[in-house]
Coordinates of C-alpha atoms in Angstrom, one line a residue:
X1 CA -19.0 -37.0 7.7
X2 CA -18.6 -34.3 10.3
X3 CA -18.0 -30.8 9.1
X4 CA -16.8 -27.6 10.7
X5 CA -16.4 -23.8 10.0
X6 CA -13.0 -22.2 9.8
X7 CA -12.8 -18.5 9.2
X8 CA -9.7 -16.6 8.4
X9 CA -9.7 -12.7 8.6
X10 CA -7.1 -10.4 7.1
X11 CA -6.0 -6.8 7.4
X12 CA -3.1 -5.5 5.2
X13 CA -1.2 -2.3 4.4
X14 CA -2.5 -0.5 7.5
X15 CA 0.4 1.9 7.5
X16 CA 0.0 2.8 11.2
X17 CA -3.6 3.9 10.5
X18 CA -4.8 2.8 14.1
X19 CA -7.3 5.7 14.5
X20 CA -9.9 7.0 12.1
X21 CA -7.9 10.1 11.4
X22 CA -6.3 11.5 8.3
X23 CA -2.8 12.9 9.2
X24 CA -2.4 14.3 5.8
X25 CA -5.4 16.4 6.0
X26 CA -5.5 16.7 9.6
X27 CA -9.2 15.8 10.2
X28 CA -11.1 12.6 11.3
X29 CA -11.8 10.0 8.5
X30 CA -14.6 7.7 9.4
X31 CA -13.8 5.4 6.4
X32 CA -10.3 4.3 7.5
X33 CA -8.5 2.9 10.6
X34 CA -8.1 -0.3 12.5
X35 CA -10.3 1.1 15.3
X36 CA -13.3 1.1 12.7
X37 CA -12.8 -2.7 12.1
X38 CA -12.5 -3.6 15.8
X39 CA -16.2 -4.2 16.5
X40 CA -16.7 -6.0 13.1
X41 CA -13.7 -8.4 13.9
X42 CA -15.4 -9.0 17.4
X43 CA -18.6 -9.7 15.9
X44 CA -17.3 -12.2 13.2
X45 CA -15.4 -14.0 15.9
X46 CA -18.4 -14.2 18.3
X47 CA -20.5 -16.1 15.6
X48 CA -21.3 -19.6 17.1
X49 CA -19.6 -22.8 15.9
X50 CA -17.0 -20.7 14.0
X51 CA -13.2 -21.0 14.7
X52 CA -11.7 -17.7 13.6
X53 CA -8.3 -16.4 13.1
X54 CA -7.1 -12.8 12.4
X55 CA -4.0 -12.1 10.5
X56 CA -2.0 -9.2 9.1
X57 CA -0.2 -9.2 5.8
X58 CA 2.4 -6.6 6.3
X59 CA 3.3 -2.8 6.2
X60 CA 1.6 -2.0 9.5
X61 CA 4.6 0.0 11.1
X62 CA 5.1 2.8 8.5
X63 CA 3.2 5.1 6.2
X64 CA 1.9 8.1 7.9
X65 CA 3.1 11.0 10.3
X66 CA 2.2 9.0 13.2
X67 CA 4.6 6.3 12.1
X68 CA 7.4 8.7 11.4
X69 CA 7.0 10.3 14.8
X70 CA 7.2 7.0 16.7
X71 CA 10.4 6.0 14.5
X72 CA 12.2 8.8 16.3
X73 CA 10.3 8.9 19.7
X74 CA 9.7 5.3 20.6
X75 CA 10.2 4.0 24.0
X76 CA 11.9 0.6 24.5
X77 CA 10.1 0.3 27.8
X78 CA 6.6 0.7 26.1
X79 CA 5.0 -1.5 23.6
X80 CA 4.8 0.0 20.0
X81 CA 1.1 1.4 19.7
X82 CA 0.5 -0.8 16.5
X83 CA 1.6 -3.9 18.3
X84 CA -0.3 -3.0 21.4
X85 CA -3.4 -2.6 19.2
X86 CA -2.9 -5.9 17.6
X87 CA -2.4 -7.5 20.9
X88 CA -5.7 -6.0 22.2
X89 CA -7.5 -7.3 19.0
X90 CA -6.0 -10.9 19.4
X91 CA -4.1 -11.2 16.2
X92 CA -3.1 -14.8 15.6
X93 CA -0.3 -14.2 13.2
X94 CA 1.2 -11.5 11.0
X95 CA 3.6 -11.2 8.0
X96 CA 6.3 -8.7 7.5
X97 CA 5.8 -6.3 4.5
X98 CA 8.7 -4.3 2.8
X99 CA 8.0 -1.1 4.6
X100 CA 8.6 -2.9 8.0
X101 CA 12.3 -2.2 7.3
X102 CA 12.1 1.5 6.2
X103 CA 13.1 2.7 9.8
X104 CA 15.9 0.0 10.3
X105 CA 16.3 -3.3 11.8
X106 CA 17.0 -2.1 15.3
X107 CA 13.8 -0.1 15.3
X108 CA 11.9 -3.1 13.8
X109 CA 13.3 -5.6 16.4
X110 CA 12.3 -3.3 19.3
X111 CA 8.8 -2.6 17.8
X112 CA 8.1 -6.3 17.5
X113 CA 9.5 -7.3 20.8
X114 CA 6.1 -7.3 22.7
X115 CA 4.1 -8.9 20.0
X116 CA 1.9 -11.8 21.4
X117 CA 1.6 -13.5 18.1
X118 CA 4.0 -15.1 15.8
X119 CA 5.6 -12.9 13.0
X120 CA 6.4 -14.7 9.8
X121 CA 8.7 -14.0 6.7
X122 CA 10.0 -17.0 4.7
X123 CA 11.9 -15.4 1.9
X124 CA 14.1 -13.0 3.8
X125 CA 16.9 -13.9 6.2
X126 CA 19.3 -11.6 8.0
X127 CA 23.0 -12.4 8.2
X128 CA 24.8 -13.3 11.5
X129 CA 22.1 -11.9 13.8
X130 CA 18.9 -13.2 15.4
X131 CA 16.1 -13.1 12.9
X132 CA 13.2 -10.6 13.3
X133 CA 10.7 -13.1 12.1
X134 CA 10.2 -16.9 11.8
X135 CA 9.6 -18.4 8.3
X136 CA 6.3 -19.8 9.4
X137 CA 4.1 -20.9 12.3
X138 CA 1.8 -23.8 12.9
X139 CA -1.4 -22.5 14.9
X140 CA -3.0 -25.3 16.9
X141 CA -6.7 -24.7 17.1
X142 CA -10.0 -26.7 17.6
X143 CA -13.1 -26.9 15.4
X144 CA -16.6 -27.9 16.9
X145 CA -17.9 -30.1 14.3
X146 CA -21.5 -30.8 13.1
X147 CA -21.6 -34.0 15.2
X148 CA -20.9 -31.8 18.2
X149 CA -17.3 -33.1 18.7
X150 CA -14.4 -30.6 19.0
X151 CA -11.5 -31.7 17.0
X152 CA -7.9 -30.3 16.7
X153 CA -6.8 -28.6 13.4
X154 CA -3.4 -27.2 12.6
X155 CA -3.3 -24.2 10.5
X156 CA 0.2 -23.4 8.9
X157 CA 0.9 -19.7 8.2
X158 CA 3.8 -18.7 6.1
X159 CA 4.7 -15.0 5.1
X160 CA 6.4 -13.7 1.9
X161 CA 7.4 -10.2 0.8
X162 CA 8.9 -8.8 -2.4
X163 CA 12.5 -9.9 -2.8
X164 CA 13.2 -6.4 -4.0
X165 CA 13.1 -5.0 -0.4
X166 CA 16.8 -5.3 -0.1
X167 CA 17.3 -2.9 -3.1
X168 CA 14.4 -0.6 -1.8
X169 CA 16.1 -0.4 1.6
X170 CA 19.8 -0.6 1.1
X171 CA 20.6 1.9 3.8
X172 CA 18.6 -0.1 6.5
X173 CA 19.1 -3.6 5.1
X174 CA 22.2 -3.2 2.9
X175 CA 24.2 -6.4 2.9
X176 CA 22.5 -7.5 6.1
X177 CA 20.0 -9.8 4.5
X178 CA 19.3 -12.0 1.5
X179 CA 16.0 -12.5 -0.2
X180 CA 14.6 -15.3 -2.3
X181 CA 12.0 -15.6 -4.9
X182 CA 8.5 -15.9 -3.5
X183 CA 7.3 -18.9 -5.5
X184 CA 10.6 -20.7 -5.3
X185 CA 10.6 -20.3 -1.6
X186 CA 7.2 -21.6 -1.2
X187 CA 7.7 -24.7 -3.3
X188 CA 10.6 -25.5 -0.8
X189 CA 8.8 -24.5 2.4
X190 CA 5.3 -25.7 2.1
X191 CA 6.2 -29.4 2.1
X192 CA 8.0 -28.7 5.3
X193 CA 4.8 -27.3 6.9
X194 CA 2.8 -30.2 5.7
X195 CA 5.4 -32.5 7.1
X196 CA 5.1 -30.8 10.5
X197 CA 1.5 -31.4 10.6
X198 CA -0.1 -28.4 9.0
X199 CA -3.7 -29.3 7.9
X200 CA -4.5 -26.1 6.2
X201 CA -1.8 -23.7 4.8
X202 CA -2.4 -20.0 4.5
X203 CA 0.0 -17.9 2.4
X204 CA 0.5 -14.4 3.9
X205 CA 1.6 -12.9 0.6
X206 CA 2.8 -9.2 0.9
X207 CA 2.7 -9.3 -3.0
X208 CA 0.0 -8.1 -5.3
X209 CA -2.1 -9.8 -8.0
X210 CA 0.1 -9.4 -11.0
X211 CA 1.1 -11.5 -14.0
X212 CA -0.2 -15.1 -14.2
X213 CA 3.3 -16.5 -15.4
X214 CA 6.0 -17.0 -12.7
X215 CA 8.9 -14.9 -13.6
X216 CA 12.0 -15.2 -11.1
X217 CA 12.1 -12.3 -8.6
X218 CA 8.8 -10.9 -9.5
X219 CA 7.5 -8.3 -7.2
X220 CA 3.7 -9.2 -7.4
X221 CA 3.6 -12.9 -7.4
X222 CA 0.3 -13.9 -5.7
X223 CA -1.2 -15.6 -9.0
X224 CA 1.8 -18.1 -9.5
X225 CA 2.2 -18.5 -5.7
X226 CA -1.6 -19.7 -5.6
X227 CA -0.5 -22.4 -7.9
X228 CA 2.0 -24.0 -5.5
X229 CA 0.7 -27.5 -4.4
X230 CA -0.2 -27.5 -0.8
X231 CA -1.3 -23.9 -0.3
X232 CA -5.0 -23.5 0.5
X233 CA -5.7 -19.9 1.1
X234 CA -4.0 -16.8 -0.2
X235 CA -4.0 -13.5 1.7
X236 CA -2.5 -10.8 -0.5
X237 CA -1.6 -7.2 -0.2
X238 CA 1.1 -4.7 -1.0
X239 CA -0.6 -3.0 -4.1
X240 CA -3.5 -1.4 -1.8
X241 CA -6.2 -2.9 -4.1
X242 CA -9.4 -4.8 -3.3
X243 CA -10.1 -8.5 -4.1
X244 CA -12.7 -9.8 -4.7
X245 CA -13.3 -7.1 -7.2
X246 CA -16.1 -7.3 -9.8
X247 CA -14.5 -4.5 -11.9
X248 CA -11.2 -6.5 -12.2
X249 CA -10.6 -8.3 -15.5
X250 CA -11.1 -12.2 -15.0
X251 CA -8.8 -14.9 -16.6
X252 CA -8.7 -18.8 -16.4
X253 CA -6.6 -18.3 -13.2
X254 CA -8.1 -15.1 -11.7
X255 CA -11.9 -15.1 -10.7
X256 CA -12.5 -11.5 -9.3
X257 CA -16.2 -12.3 -8.6
X258 CA -15.6 -15.5 -6.5
X259 CA -12.4 -14.2 -5.1
X260 CA -10.0 -17.0 -6.2
X261 CA -6.5 -17.4 -7.8
X262 CA -6.0 -20.9 -9.2
X263 CA -9.4 -21.7 -7.7
X264 CA -8.2 -21.1 -4.2
X265 CA -9.8 -18.4 -1.8
X266 CA -8.0 -15.1 -1.9
X267 CA -8.6 -11.8 -0.4
X268 CA -7.0 -8.4 -0.5
X269 CA -8.7 -5.7 1.7
X270 CA -7.1 -2.5 0.4
X271 CA -5.2 -0.5 2.9
X272 CA -5.5 1.8 5.9
X273 CA -8.1 -0.6 7.5
X274 CA -10.7 0.5 5.0
X275 CA -11.9 -3.2 4.6
X276 CA -11.4 -6.6 6.4
X277 CA -10.7 -9.6 4.1
X278 CA -12.9 -12.6 5.2
X279 CA -12.3 -16.3 4.0
X280 CA -14.8 -18.8 5.2
X281 CA -13.9 -22.5 4.9
X282 CA -16.3 -25.4 5.3
X283 CA -13.9 -28.4 6.2
X284 CA -14.8 -32.0 6.8
X285 CA -13.0 -34.5 8.9
X286 CA -12.6 -37.8 6.9
X287 CA -10.3 -40.7 8.0
X288 CA -8.1 -38.3 10.3
X289 CA -7.7 -35.7 7.6
X290 CA -9.2 -32.3 7.1
X291 CA -10.5 -31.5 3.7
X292 CA -11.8 -28.3 2.3
X293 CA -15.4 -28.8 1.1
X294 CA -16.4 -25.3 0.2
X295 CA -14.9 -21.8 0.5
X296 CA -16.0 -18.1 0.0
X297 CA -14.1 -14.9 -0.1
X298 CA -15.5 -11.3 0.7
X299 CA -14.6 -8.0 1.9
X300 CA -16.2 -6.4 5.0
X301 CA -16.4 -2.8 5.8
X302 CA -16.0 -1.3 9.2
X303 CA -19.1 0.6 10.2
X304 CA -18.7 4.3 9.9
X305 CA -21.5 4.9 12.3
X306 CA -20.4 2.7 15.0
X307 CA -20.0 4.0 18.5
X308 CA -16.3 4.7 18.9
X309 CA -16.7 4.8 22.6
X310 CA -17.5 1.1 22.8
X311 CA -15.2 -1.0 24.8
X312 CA -12.7 -2.5 22.1
X313 CA -12.1 0.8 20.1
X314 CA -11.7 2.6 23.3
X315 CA -8.9 0.3 24.3
X316 CA -7.2 0.9 21.0
X317 CA -7.4 4.7 21.4
X318 CA -5.9 4.3 24.9
X319 CA -2.7 2.6 23.4
X320 CA -2.0 5.4 20.8
X321 CA -3.5 8.6 22.5
X322 CA -0.1 10.1 23.7
X323 CA 1.7 9.4 20.4
X324 CA -1.4 10.8 18.4
X325 CA -1.4 14.0 20.4
X326 CA 2.4 14.5 19.9
X327 CA 2.1 13.7 16.1
X328 CA -0.6 16.4 15.6
X329 CA 1.5 19.0 17.2
X330 CA 4.5 18.0 15.0
X331 CA 2.6 18.0 11.7
X332 CA 1.0 21.3 12.4
X333 CA 4.4 23.0 12.4
X334 CA 4.6 25.6 9.4
X335 CA 7.4 25.1 7.0
X336 CA 6.7 27.6 4.2
X337 CA 4.1 29.6 2.4
X338 CA 2.5 29.3 -1.0
X339 CA 1.0 31.8 -3.1
X340 CA -0.9 29.2 -5.1
X341 CA -3.3 26.5 -4.0
X342 CA -1.8 23.1 -4.4
X343 CA -4.0 20.1 -5.2
X344 CA -4.0 16.6 -6.8
X345 CA -7.5 16.5 -8.0
X346 CA -6.4 16.3 -11.7
X347 CA -3.0 14.8 -11.1
X348 CA -3.2 12.1 -13.7
X349 CA -4.6 14.5 -16.2
X350 CA -1.5 16.6 -16.0
X351 CA -2.6 19.4 -13.7
X352 CA -0.8 19.0 -10.3
X353 CA 1.4 21.9 -8.9
X354 CA 2.3 19.7 -5.9
X355 CA 4.1 17.1 -8.2
X356 CA 5.8 20.0 -10.1
X357 CA 7.0 21.2 -6.7
X358 CA 8.4 18.0 -5.8
X359 CA 10.0 17.3 -9.2
X360 CA 11.7 20.8 -8.9
X361 CA 13.0 19.9 -5.4
X362 CA 14.5 16.5 -6.4
X363 CA 16.0 18.1 -9.6
X364 CA 17.6 21.0 -7.8
X365 CA 19.1 18.7 -5.1
X366 CA 20.7 16.3 -7.6
X367 CA 22.0 19.2 -9.8
X368 CA 23.7 20.6 -6.7
X369 CA 25.0 17.2 -5.6
X370 CA 26.6 16.6 -9.1
X371 CA 28.5 19.7 -9.2
X372 CA 32.2 19.1 -9.7
X373 CA 31.6 15.6 -10.7
X374 CA 32.1 13.8 -14.1
X375 CA 28.2 14.1 -14.4
X376 CA 27.6 17.8 -13.8
X377 CA 27.2 18.6 -17.5
X378 CA 24.4 16.0 -18.1
X379 CA 20.8 17.1 -18.1
X380 CA 18.9 16.1 -14.9
X381 CA 15.3 14.8 -15.2
X382 CA 13.0 14.3 -12.2
X383 CA 10.6 11.5 -11.8
X384 CA 7.5 11.8 -9.5
X385 CA 4.2 10.0 -9.1
X386 CA 1.0 11.1 -6.9
X387 CA 0.2 9.3 -3.8
X388 CA -3.0 11.1 -2.9
X389 CA -5.1 10.5 -6.0
X390 CA -8.5 9.3 -5.0
X391 CA -8.9 5.9 -6.6
X392 CA -9.7 3.0 -4.2
X393 CA -9.2 5.2 -1.1
X394 CA -12.2 7.4 -2.0
X395 CA -13.0 11.0 -3.0
X396 CA -11.3 12.3 0.3
X397 CA -7.9 11.0 -0.7
X398 CA -6.5 14.0 -2.5
X399 CA -4.1 16.8 -1.7
X400 CA -6.0 20.1 -1.2
X401 CA -3.6 22.9 0.2
X402 CA -4.9 26.4 0.1
X403 CA -2.7 29.4 -0.6
X404 CA -1.0 30.4 2.6
X405 CA 1.1 28.5 5.2
X406 CA 2.4 25.0 4.2
X407 CA 2.7 22.6 7.2
X408 CA 4.7 19.5 7.8
X409 CA 1.7 17.4 7.2
X410 CA 1.5 18.8 3.6
X411 CA 5.0 17.6 2.7
X412 CA 4.0 14.2 4.0
X413 CA 0.9 14.3 1.9
X414 CA 3.0 15.0 -1.2
X415 CA 5.4 12.1 -0.5
X416 CA 4.4 10.0 2.5
X417 CA 7.1 7.4 2.5
X418 CA 10.7 7.3 4.0
X419 CA 12.5 6.4 0.6
X420 CA 15.8 8.0 -0.1
X421 CA 16.4 10.2 -3.1
X422 CA 18.8 8.7 -5.8
X423 CA 20.0 9.6 -9.3
X424 CA 20.6 7.2 -12.0
X425 CA 22.1 7.3 -15.6
X426 CA 19.5 6.7 -18.3
X427 CA 19.4 6.9 -22.3
X428 CA 16.7 8.6 -24.2
X429 CA 15.4 5.3 -25.2
X430 CA 15.1 4.2 -21.7
X431 CA 13.3 7.5 -20.8
X432 CA 10.8 6.8 -23.6
X433 CA 10.1 3.4 -22.3
X434 CA 9.7 4.9 -18.8
X435 CA 6.9 7.3 -20.1
X436 CA 5.3 4.5 -22.0
X437 CA 5.0 2.5 -18.9
X438 CA 3.4 5.4 -17.1
X439 CA 1.0 5.9 -20.0
X440 CA -0.5 2.5 -19.4
X441 CA -2.5 4.1 -16.7
X442 CA -4.9 5.4 -19.5
X443 CA -7.4 3.6 -21.8
X444 CA -7.3 3.8 -25.5
X445 CA -9.8 6.2 -26.9
X446 CA -11.4 6.3 -30.3
X447 CA -11.1 9.6 -32.3
X448 CA -14.4 11.4 -32.9
X449 CA -16.1 9.8 -30.0
X450 CA -17.2 11.6 -26.8
X451 CA -17.2 10.8 -23.2
X452 CA -15.2 7.7 -23.3
X453 CA -13.7 6.2 -20.1
X454 CA -10.2 7.7 -19.7
X455 CA -8.5 5.9 -16.7
X456 CA -7.7 2.2 -16.5
X457 CA -9.5 1.2 -13.2
X458 CA -7.0 -1.4 -12.4
X459 CA -3.9 1.0 -12.6
X460 CA -3.2 2.8 -9.4
X461 CA -2.2 6.6 -9.7
X462 CA 1.0 5.9 -7.8
X463 CA 2.3 4.2 -10.9
X464 CA 1.7 7.0 -13.2
X465 CA 5.0 8.7 -13.3
X466 CA 5.8 12.2 -14.8
X467 CA 9.4 13.1 -16.0
X468 CA 10.0 16.7 -15.2
X469 CA 12.6 18.5 -17.4
X470 CA 11.5 16.9 -20.6
X471 CA 8.4 17.9 -22.6
X472 CA 6.1 15.2 -24.3
X473 CA 2.7 14.3 -25.4
X474 CA 0.8 11.1 -24.7
X475 CA -1.4 10.0 -27.7
X476 CA -4.3 8.0 -26.4
X477 CA -5.6 7.1 -29.8
X478 CA -2.8 4.5 -29.7
X479 CA -2.8 1.2 -27.8
X480 CA -0.4 0.9 -24.7
X481 CA 2.9 -0.7 -25.0
X482 CA 2.7 -2.0 -21.4
X483 CA -0.1 -3.5 -19.4
X484 CA -0.9 -2.2 -15.8
X485 CA 1.6 -4.6 -14.2
X486 CA 4.5 -3.3 -16.5
X487 CA 4.6 -6.3 -18.8
X488 CA 5.3 -5.6 -22.4
X489 CA 2.2 -6.1 -24.7
X490 CA 3.9 -5.1 -27.9
X491 CA 7.1 -3.2 -28.5
X492 CA 5.6 -1.6 -31.6
X493 CA 2.9 0.2 -29.7
X494 CA 3.9 3.9 -28.9
X495 CA 1.9 6.7 -27.3
X496 CA 4.7 9.0 -26.6
X497 CA 4.9 11.9 -29.0
X498 CA 7.2 14.9 -29.4
X499 CA 9.7 13.8 -26.7
X500 CA 11.9 16.9 -26.4
X501 CA 14.6 18.4 -24.1
X502 CA 15.3 22.0 -24.2
X503 CA 13.4 22.3 -27.4
X504 CA 15.4 19.5 -28.9
X505 CA 14.2 16.0 -29.9
X506 CA 15.4 13.3 -27.5
X507 CA 17.5 10.6 -29.4
X508 CA 17.6 7.1 -28.2
X509 CA 21.4 7.4 -27.5
X510 CA 21.1 10.7 -25.5
X511 CA 22.4 10.3 -21.9
X512 CA 20.4 11.9 -18.9
X513 CA 20.5 11.7 -15.1
X514 CA 17.1 10.9 -13.5
X515 CA 16.4 11.9 -9.9
X516 CA 13.9 9.4 -8.4
X517 CA 13.0 7.7 -5.3
X518 CA 14.8 4.3 -4.3
X519 CA 11.7 2.4 -4.8
X520 CA 11.3 3.4 -8.4
X521 CA 14.7 3.0 -9.5
X522 CA 15.0 -0.5 -8.2
X523 CA 11.8 -1.5 -10.4
X524 CA 9.0 -0.8 -8.0
X525 CA 5.6 -0.5 -9.6
X526 CA 6.4 -2.6 -12.7
X527 CA 9.1 -0.2 -14.0
X528 CA 12.3 -1.3 -15.3
X529 CA 15.0 -1.8 -12.7
X530 CA 18.0 0.5 -13.1
X531 CA 21.4 -1.5 -12.9
X532 CA 23.4 -0.8 -10.0
X533 CA 26.4 0.3 -12.4
X534 CA 24.0 3.2 -13.4
X535 CA 23.4 4.5 -10.0
X536 CA 25.5 7.6 -9.6
X537 CA 24.2 9.2 -6.5
X538 CA 22.3 8.2 -3.3
X539 CA 21.4 10.9 -1.0
X540 CA 21.4 10.4 2.8
X541 CA 18.1 12.4 2.9
X542 CA 14.7 11.1 2.2
X543 CA 12.6 12.4 -0.8
X544 CA 10.4 14.2 1.9
X545 CA 13.3 15.8 3.6
X546 CA 14.6 17.1 0.3
X547 CA 11.1 18.6 -0.4
X548 CA 10.9 20.2 3.0
X549 CA 14.6 21.7 2.7
X550 CA 13.6 23.1 -0.7
X551 CA 10.4 24.9 0.2
X552 CA 12.0 26.3 3.4
X553 CA 14.6 27.9 1.3
X554 CA 12.0 29.7 -0.9
X555 CA 10.5 32.9 0.3
X556 CA 6.9 32.1 -0.7
X557 CA 6.1 29.5 -3.2
X558 CA 5.2 31.3 -6.5
X559 CA 7.5 29.6 -9.0
X560 CA 7.2 26.0 -10.2
X561 CA 8.9 23.9 -12.9
X562 CA 6.9 24.3 -16.2
X563 CA 4.1 21.7 -16.9
X564 CA 6.0 19.1 -18.9
X565 CA 3.4 16.8 -20.8
X566 CA 0.0 17.0 -22.2
X567 CA -2.4 14.7 -24.1
X568 CA -2.1 14.8 -27.9
X569 CA -4.9 16.8 -29.6
X570 CA -7.6 14.4 -30.9
X571 CA -10.4 16.1 -32.9
X572 CA -14.0 15.8 -31.7
X573 CA -12.9 13.5 -28.8
X574 CA -13.3 13.6 -25.1
X575 CA -12.9 11.2 -22.1
X576 CA -14.6 11.0 -18.6
X577 CA -12.8 10.4 -15.3
X578 CA -13.7 10.6 -11.6
X579 CA -12.5 13.1 -9.1
X580 CA -13.7 14.6 -5.9
X581 CA -16.6 17.0 -5.8
X582 CA -14.5 19.6 -4.3
X583 CA -12.5 19.6 -7.6
X584 CA -15.2 21.6 -9.4
X585 CA -13.7 24.9 -8.5
X586 CA -10.5 24.1 -10.3
X587 CA -12.1 22.6 -13.5
X588 CA -11.1 25.0 -16.3
X589 CA -10.0 24.8 -20.0
X590 CA -10.2 21.3 -21.3
X591 CA -11.6 20.0 -17.9
X592 CA -15.4 20.4 -17.2
X593 CA -17.6 19.1 -14.5
X594 CA -20.4 16.6 -15.4
X595 CA -22.1 15.7 -12.3
X596 CA -22.3 13.2 -9.5
X597 CA -20.7 9.7 -10.1
X598 CA -20.3 6.6 -8.0
X599 CA -18.9 6.1 -4.5
X600 CA -18.9 9.7 -3.6
X601 CA -16.9 10.9 -6.7
X602 CA -17.9 13.5 -9.3
X603 CA -17.4 12.9 -13.0
X604 CA -15.4 15.3 -15.2
X605 CA -14.8 15.5 -18.9
X606 CA -11.5 16.1 -20.6
X607 CA -11.7 17.4 -24.1
X608 CA -8.7 16.5 -26.3

């Protein structure tokens, strides 16, 4: 029977990284940017006898200072630079991610208005207004088969995003939209695509590879979604991970080597354009029906050494040049001075002044806001997490601010998103569970053994919260209570020791106020969602605005909230972790430098 070759390429979580430029560090970065994938995309499309499609899986309009600048300086008469770039590259379809709504529906509608490709989102519907996306699209293409005959094929594309988006964006979505569960929505809509003639169905799933079992309303639903009959290909995103990934733990449903979920080809190409997801399908034409015979999944890198002056990258640069230069001028504006260097090289080891600065700002803002309210006597705790922590993004992905001026870009590096600051009422028991969830970032260690792996490679640093205003220890000789997705392993497991507030043990029924970003209090990152009844304050200001206001009010940053946690002492025990080579100058006390590691990182030792 005649066969043909269908190729589906994916970008995801671009976060406005069109150019190969790090706006947080204010220097070029040849490992990221859609511009670095442009020639790779063109080369893969140019291969003979291959029908190729290019798709994006969401979170493309927000996430760096360029995006923030464009959110307030956009021109309705001009095409948004990201959409213009996608038009240049010939995207076939995209899905919306949760961050597309951060700047409001009006902005989103304007930004998407000149897109030359369908925009999909099946499980979010706006009330009483034109939709910003269609639930799905059916792309009519042709495949040249092995017998030399070109035959039509219809590719159904359907987009999904985390249903929590309405909670994460109450100011921009509020009651203007409803969302439905990803898997339940797919069960209803996939048969509709099939009935309308889709031969192959691609799920653009802006949702991570999380638990295997379906739980209604789950944030990271890629695995159960792959189990829905009629879906053939899964393009995932949202969690900024890589898939296939030989370091990921396999299961009967997840094959991280072959790159499959439920046996179906799946890719997740990280973020910022660091990779391109590529799914290749061999399809056969049999009795008027297309059948998938073989499939493969892989991640392709853009070439850091490619000539950026080549035609396609040059066209992308033209689309964004004016906004890029204006953004550079904005982010270089000084906002304060620091007498201490701020860095995140050891952020998940407990040494990060930038997080303490953020925690201090959030806490002070909420304390002031609750003055003369029924809550002003309650103690205020501040929850923060790092966003530049190395990890999958590489050894250049850290905060490193020298003593001296702090610019707007530095505040953006500490908190890069547009989330608003909120305050919720929590009990001592709930705070203990909050910390136990954060402690799943670490592997269990054996007392008396040296140089054991310390960090769970499947746990991103942005899910490792610190609760400023408390003091506590984390005992890594004990097993974790939660897995890295936030699912309880065993409620009897406990790593939190000596949980104190103002020198007194925290009791389960003690009541606190927690200052945190909207994403976290609504269950983002596998944390428990705080009920609406416990939300006592919602700021009109973003977390970053609160941070900037705080540092501007200080005459030289030299006072930081005290370090609030440490690892429990374990006799004759040490662990190893990776950080940047540049971190060597800060390695003191229990942290010592070992030498070069993998992928440009160096290895460091922590002695308990």
